Coordinates of C-alpha atoms in Angstrom, one line a residue:
M1 CA 71.8 137.3 142.0
C2 CA 72.3 135.0 145.0
K3 CA 75.1 135.6 147.5
S4 CA 78.1 133.4 148.3
F5 CA 77.1 130.3 150.2
A6 CA 80.1 130.9 152.5
S7 CA 78.4 134.1 153.7
L8 CA 75.3 132.0 154.6
E9 CA 77.5 129.5 156.5
E10 CA 78.9 132.4 158.5
N11 CA 75.3 133.7 159.1
I12 CA 74.1 130.4 160.6
G13 CA 77.3 129.4 162.4
Y14 CA 77.7 126.1 160.6
T15 CA 80.2 125.0 157.9
F16 CA 79.1 122.2 155.7
K17 CA 81.4 119.2 155.0
Q18 CA 79.1 118.3 152.0
K19 CA 78.6 121.6 150.2
S20 CA 76.3 119.8 147.7
L21 CA 73.7 119.5 150.5
L22 CA 73.7 123.2 151.2
R23 CA 73.3 123.9 147.5
Q24 CA 70.4 121.5 147.1
A25 CA 68.7 123.0 150.2
L26 CA 68.8 126.4 148.5
T27 CA 67.7 125.2 145.0
H28 CA 64.2 125.9 144.0
S29 CA 62.4 123.7 141.5
S30 CA 62.2 126.6 139.0
Y31 CA 66.0 126.8 139.0
A32 CA 66.3 123.0 138.5
N33 CA 63.9 123.2 135.6
E34 CA 66.1 125.7 133.8
N35 CA 69.3 123.7 134.7
R36 CA 68.7 120.0 133.9
N37 CA 69.7 117.2 136.2
L38 CA 70.0 119.4 139.3
P39 CA 68.5 118.1 142.6
F40 CA 66.2 120.7 144.2
N41 CA 65.0 121.1 147.8
E42 CA 61.6 119.4 148.0
R43 CA 62.9 116.1 149.4
L44 CA 65.0 117.9 151.9
E45 CA 62.0 120.0 152.9
F46 CA 60.1 116.8 153.7
L47 CA 62.8 115.6 156.0
G48 CA 63.4 119.0 157.5
D49 CA 59.8 119.3 158.5
A50 CA 60.0 116.0 160.5
V51 CA 63.3 117.0 162.1
L52 CA 62.0 120.4 163.1
S53 CA 58.8 118.9 164.5
L54 CA 60.8 116.6 166.8
I55 CA 63.1 119.4 167.9
T56 CA 60.1 121.6 168.7
A57 CA 58.2 118.9 170.5
D58 CA 61.2 117.9 172.6
L59 CA 61.9 121.6 173.5
L60 CA 58.3 122.3 174.6
Y61 CA 57.9 119.0 176.4
G62 CA 60.9 119.8 178.6
K63 CA 60.2 123.5 179.0
F64 CA 56.5 123.2 180.0
P65 CA 56.2 120.0 182.2
D66 CA 52.6 120.9 183.3
M67 CA 51.2 122.1 180.0
P68 CA 48.5 119.8 178.6
E69 CA 48.9 118.1 175.2
G70 CA 46.3 120.3 173.5
Q71 CA 48.2 123.5 174.6
L72 CA 51.5 122.0 173.6
T73 CA 50.2 121.2 170.1
K74 CA 48.8 124.8 169.7
L75 CA 52.1 126.3 170.8
R76 CA 54.1 124.0 168.5
S77 CA 51.9 125.0 165.6
A78 CA 52.5 128.6 166.3
L79 CA 56.2 128.1 166.4
V80 CA 56.4 126.3 163.0
C81 CA 53.7 127.9 161.0
T82 CA 54.5 129.6 157.6
A83 CA 54.7 133.1 159.2
S84 CA 57.1 131.9 161.8
L85 CA 59.4 129.8 159.5
S86 CA 59.6 132.5 156.9
G87 CA 60.4 135.0 159.7
Y88 CA 63.3 132.7 160.9
A89 CA 64.5 132.6 157.3
R90 CA 64.5 136.4 157.1
Q91 CA 66.6 136.6 160.2
I92 CA 69.5 134.9 158.4
S93 CA 68.7 136.6 155.0
L94 CA 68.0 133.2 153.5
G95 CA 66.2 134.7 150.5
D96 CA 69.4 136.3 149.3
F97 CA 71.0 132.8 148.8
L98 CA 68.2 131.0 147.0
L99 CA 68.8 129.6 143.6
L100 CA 65.7 130.5 141.6
G101 CA 64.6 130.4 138.0
K102 CA 64.6 133.7 136.2
G103 CA 60.8 134.0 136.2
E104 CA 60.5 133.1 139.9
D105 CA 63.3 135.6 140.8
A106 CA 61.8 138.4 138.7
N107 CA 58.4 137.8 140.4
G108 CA 59.6 138.3 143.9
G109 CA 60.5 134.7 144.7
R110 CA 63.2 135.7 147.2
R111 CA 60.6 137.4 149.4
R112 CA 57.8 134.8 149.0
N113 CA 56.9 133.3 152.4
S114 CA 56.4 129.8 150.9
N115 CA 59.9 129.8 149.3
L116 CA 61.5 131.0 152.5
E117 CA 59.6 128.4 154.7
N118 CA 60.5 125.6 152.4
A119 CA 64.2 126.6 152.1
F120 CA 64.4 126.9 155.9
E121 CA 63.1 123.4 156.4
A122 CA 65.4 122.1 153.7
L123 CA 68.4 123.8 155.4
I124 CA 67.5 122.0 158.6
A125 CA 67.5 118.7 156.8
A126 CA 70.8 119.5 155.1
I127 CA 72.5 120.3 158.4
Y128 CA 71.0 117.1 159.9
L129 CA 72.3 114.9 157.1
D130 CA 75.7 116.7 157.1
G131 CA 76.3 117.0 160.9
G132 CA 73.7 114.9 162.7
F133 CA 70.8 115.7 164.9
A134 CA 72.8 117.6 167.5
S135 CA 74.0 120.1 164.8
A136 CA 70.4 120.6 163.5
R137 CA 69.1 121.1 167.0
K138 CA 71.9 123.7 167.8
F139 CA 70.9 125.6 164.7
V140 CA 67.1 125.5 165.3
I141 CA 66.8 126.1 169.1
P142 CA 67.7 129.8 169.2
F143 CA 64.9 130.6 166.7
L144 CA 62.4 128.6 168.7
E145 CA 63.5 129.9 172.1
N146 CA 63.1 133.5 171.0
S147 CA 59.7 132.7 169.4
V148 CA 58.5 130.9 172.6
E149 CA 59.1 134.1 174.5
T150 CA 56.7 135.9 172.1
H151 CA 54.0 133.2 172.1
Q152 CA 54.0 131.6 175.5
I153 CA 51.9 134.3 177.3
R154 CA 48.9 133.1 175.1
F155 CA 49.6 129.5 175.9
K156 CA 50.2 129.4 179.7
D157 CA 48.8 126.2 181.2
Y158 CA 45.7 126.4 183.3
K159 CA 47.4 125.6 186.6
T160 CA 49.9 128.5 186.1
K161 CA 47.1 130.9 185.2
L162 CA 45.1 130.0 188.3
Q163 CA 48.1 130.1 190.5
E164 CA 49.0 133.6 189.3
I165 CA 45.5 134.8 190.1
V166 CA 45.5 133.3 193.6
Q167 CA 48.9 134.8 194.3
E168 CA 47.5 138.3 194.0
S169 CA 45.9 137.7 197.4
H170 CA 48.4 136.4 200.0
E171 CA 45.7 135.1 202.2
E172 CA 44.4 132.6 199.7
T173 CA 45.7 129.0 199.6
L174 CA 45.4 126.7 196.5
N175 CA 45.4 122.9 196.8
Y176 CA 44.8 120.0 194.5
V177 CA 43.3 116.8 196.0
V178 CA 42.9 113.4 194.4
V179 CA 39.4 112.3 195.4
K180 CA 39.1 109.2 193.3
E181 CA 41.4 106.8 191.5
S182 CA 40.0 104.0 189.3
G183 CA 40.8 101.5 186.6
P184 CA 43.7 99.0 186.0
D185 CA 47.3 100.1 186.2
H186 CA 47.6 100.4 182.4
D187 CA 44.4 102.6 182.2
K188 CA 44.1 104.6 185.3
R189 CA 41.6 107.4 185.7
Y190 CA 42.0 110.2 188.3
E191 CA 39.5 112.6 189.6
V192 CA 40.9 115.8 191.2
E193 CA 39.4 118.7 193.0
V194 CA 41.1 122.1 193.3
H195 CA 40.4 123.8 196.6
L196 CA 40.7 127.5 197.3
N197 CA 41.1 127.6 201.1
S198 CA 38.4 125.0 202.0
N199 CA 36.1 125.6 199.0
V200 CA 36.0 123.4 196.0
I201 CA 36.3 125.7 192.9
G202 CA 36.9 123.1 190.2
K203 CA 36.9 119.4 189.4
G204 CA 38.7 117.5 186.7
T205 CA 39.4 114.0 185.4
G206 CA 42.3 112.6 183.4
K207 CA 44.6 109.6 182.7
S208 CA 47.2 111.2 184.9
K209 CA 47.2 113.3 188.1
K210 CA 48.7 116.2 186.1
Q211 CA 46.0 116.0 183.4
A212 CA 43.3 115.9 186.0
E213 CA 44.7 118.9 187.8
Q214 CA 44.9 120.8 184.6
E215 CA 41.2 120.0 183.9
A216 CA 40.3 121.1 187.5
A217 CA 42.1 124.4 187.1
K218 CA 40.5 124.9 183.7
Q219 CA 37.0 124.5 185.2
A220 CA 37.9 126.9 188.0
L221 CA 39.0 129.5 185.5
Q222 CA 35.9 129.1 183.5
L223 CA 33.8 129.6 186.6
M224 CA 35.7 132.8 187.2
G225 CA 34.8 133.9 183.7
L226 CA 38.4 133.6 182.5

């Protein structure tokens, strides 16, 4: 038996103006099949996935200004994978509020990761449609912030990793030097060397100075066996 939707609104700190959106977000297709003409949450899930992706990308882009695109993509994937999303859903006891068909409910549907993930994304979309992007972002950010703290150690950018290693010795000085700049303004290429004291320990190229510096730091770490 699902709990009162008012309890869920209290859990998430958001009160819906359009209660029908909340109900739809929590309605599984199995329940809709048993109760004709009811909208269920698949379309909202589609929209919520896109809203969540934008919120996550925006957060990471601002939080990690030196992290390369590949690392940002990996971290975003970790934050919004099925295990993470179903975990966020459990934090607000979302499974207790799902509207499920009798068979789905009897077979553990309230605990199923896929159901929890889908409902969480649908809930994001419902908040977005009801209260706008700012409301959806306010709801999502605390989950992501907490999860970033768990995952970011594995996803530190190369420059940060190299800097931390060098800082262990106060006598060492790390410096990035642009040694070549080529190409037209709309398609620049930079070549950068990273120097440890006066020694070149890595080289990198990229479409921006930051990207080239990251590649140089990456090569330096590889030469160190890290």
